[in-house]
């Protein structure tokens, strides 16, 4: 749009984007081409406050073996049986990350793993 209008201020007004953003985009395009404007995804980053991978695997495995249990019971049974200290909200977070947050999804995942084995 800047090239077409020849004016950054006018392009800013018409597009509803700040001039600073337009200048940053122009700089990125100049440095790395149009691919530089694409978002750089980093899919394997784990946040500091996520549960440990070993705990997450244990929750997923237990939830697949017992798909009918809710987050409270899963947390309680993991704490008693395996000594894994996790809260019900922690279980829910693991389920959300692994697309297992409903009973139907857990049953479906359990059945698909049983069929493939």
One Martini backbone bead per residue (centre of mass of N, CA, C, O) as a GRO file, in nm:
protein
  117
    1UNK     BB    1   0.057   0.065  -0.018
    2UNK     BB    2   0.299   0.251  -0.011
    3UNK     BB    3   0.375   0.223  -0.311
    4UNK     BB    4   0.105   0.325  -0.423
    5UNK     BB    5   0.098   0.607  -0.257
    6UNK     BB    6   0.390   0.718  -0.143
    7UNK     BB    7   0.272   0.718   0.168
    8UNK     BB    8   0.275   0.643   0.498
    9UNK     BB    9   0.050   0.815   0.624
   10UNK     BB   10  -0.176   0.733   0.426
   11UNK     BB   11  -0.155   0.428   0.473
   12UNK     BB   12  -0.220   0.448   0.773
   13UNK     BB   13  -0.502   0.570   0.753
   14UNK     BB   14  -0.635   0.351   0.559
   15UNK     BB   15  -0.546   0.085   0.738
   16UNK     BB   16  -0.513   0.138   1.063
   17UNK     BB   17  -0.201   0.172   1.091
   18UNK     BB   18   0.080   0.239   1.215
   19UNK     BB   19   0.373   0.375   1.123
   20UNK     BB   20   0.557   0.193   1.286
   21UNK     BB   21   0.456  -0.071   1.165
   22UNK     BB   22   0.526  -0.010   0.873
   23UNK     BB   23   0.831   0.027   0.922
   24UNK     BB   24   0.883  -0.254   1.036
   25UNK     BB   25   0.785  -0.409   0.784
   26UNK     BB   26   0.981  -0.284   0.582
   27UNK     BB   27   1.236  -0.384   0.725
   28UNK     BB   28   1.174  -0.688   0.709
   29UNK     BB   29   1.152  -0.705   0.401
   30UNK     BB   30   1.439  -0.600   0.345
   31UNK     BB   31   1.588  -0.831   0.506
   32UNK     BB   32   1.372  -1.113   0.442
   33UNK     BB   33   1.125  -1.059   0.316
   34UNK     BB   34   0.804  -1.186   0.329
   35UNK     BB   35   0.880  -1.416   0.538
   36UNK     BB   36   0.939  -1.220   0.784
   37UNK     BB   37   0.621  -1.172   0.852
   38UNK     BB   38   0.603  -1.433   0.963
   39UNK     BB   39   0.539  -1.638   1.203
   40UNK     BB   40   0.732  -1.775   1.464
   41UNK     BB   41   0.714  -2.096   1.546
   42UNK     BB   42   0.723  -2.271   1.882
   43UNK     BB   43   0.601  -2.580   1.969
   44UNK     BB   44   0.826  -2.689   2.213
   45UNK     BB   45   0.739  -2.498   2.430
   46UNK     BB   46   0.778  -2.479   2.781
   47UNK     BB   47   0.659  -2.375   3.054
   48UNK     BB   48   0.746  -2.324   3.379
   49UNK     BB   49   0.439  -2.408   3.498
   50UNK     BB   50   0.464  -2.683   3.406
   51UNK     BB   51   0.458  -2.993   3.418
   52UNK     BB   52   0.619  -3.259   3.415
   53UNK     BB   53   0.661  -3.499   3.179
   54UNK     BB   54   0.622  -3.747   3.364
   55UNK     BB   55   0.350  -3.654   3.477
   56UNK     BB   56   0.201  -3.623   3.210
   57UNK     BB   57   0.228  -3.919   3.121
   58UNK     BB   58   0.081  -4.038   3.366
   59UNK     BB   59  -0.189  -3.896   3.320
   60UNK     BB   60  -0.245  -4.001   3.038
   61UNK     BB   61  -0.231  -4.302   3.098
   62UNK     BB   62  -0.448  -4.308   3.324
   63UNK     BB   63  -0.676  -4.179   3.146
   64UNK     BB   64  -0.682  -4.412   2.939
   65UNK     BB   65  -0.743  -4.641   3.147
   66UNK     BB   66  -0.951  -4.406   3.297
   67UNK     BB   67  -1.188  -4.223   3.129
   68UNK     BB   68  -1.428  -4.184   3.355
   69UNK     BB   69  -1.262  -4.003   3.518
   70UNK     BB   70  -1.206  -3.735   3.693
   71UNK     BB   71  -0.991  -3.495   3.804
   72UNK     BB   72  -1.011  -3.557   4.106
   73UNK     BB   73  -0.964  -3.868   4.094
   74UNK     BB   74  -0.700  -3.868   3.942
   75UNK     BB   75  -0.539  -3.707   4.148
   76UNK     BB   76  -0.589  -3.894   4.390
   77UNK     BB   77  -0.482  -4.166   4.266
   78UNK     BB   78  -0.196  -4.067   4.193
   79UNK     BB   79  -0.115  -3.995   4.482
   80UNK     BB   80  -0.164  -4.276   4.612
   81UNK     BB   81  -0.033  -4.483   4.405
   82UNK     BB   82   0.235  -4.296   4.284
   83UNK     BB   83   0.310  -4.013   4.427
   84UNK     BB   84   0.167  -3.791   4.261
   85UNK     BB   85   0.175  -3.438   4.264
   86UNK     BB   86  -0.156  -3.333   4.177
   87UNK     BB   87  -0.394  -3.136   4.064
   88UNK     BB   88  -0.693  -3.101   3.916
   89UNK     BB   89  -0.594  -2.861   3.738
   90UNK     BB   90  -0.349  -3.013   3.626
   91UNK     BB   91  -0.509  -3.229   3.482
   92UNK     BB   92  -0.668  -3.039   3.298
   93UNK     BB   93  -0.421  -2.918   3.154
   94UNK     BB   94  -0.327  -3.182   3.030
   95UNK     BB   95  -0.584  -3.241   2.874
   96UNK     BB   96  -0.581  -2.987   2.697
   97UNK     BB   97  -0.300  -3.041   2.560
   98UNK     BB   98  -0.422  -3.353   2.469
   99UNK     BB   99  -0.722  -3.365   2.393
  100UNK     BB  100  -0.890  -3.474   2.698
  101UNK     BB  101  -1.137  -3.294   2.842
  102UNK     BB  102  -1.330  -3.531   2.779
  103UNK     BB  103  -1.473  -3.830   2.804
  104UNK     BB  104  -1.504  -3.885   2.502
  105UNK     BB  105  -1.205  -3.834   2.427
  106UNK     BB  106  -1.085  -4.051   2.615
  107UNK     BB  107  -1.237  -4.292   2.498
  108UNK     BB  108  -1.143  -4.261   2.207
  109UNK     BB  109  -0.839  -4.285   2.268
  110UNK     BB  110  -0.853  -4.563   2.403
  111UNK     BB  111  -0.976  -4.717   2.160
  112UNK     BB  112  -0.756  -4.649   1.949
  113UNK     BB  113  -0.524  -4.788   2.111
  114UNK     BB  114  -0.652  -5.073   2.123
  115UNK     BB  115  -0.669  -5.119   1.813
  116UNK     BB  116  -0.354  -5.074   1.752
  117UNK     BB  117  -0.254  -5.316   1.962
   0.00000   0.00000   0.00000
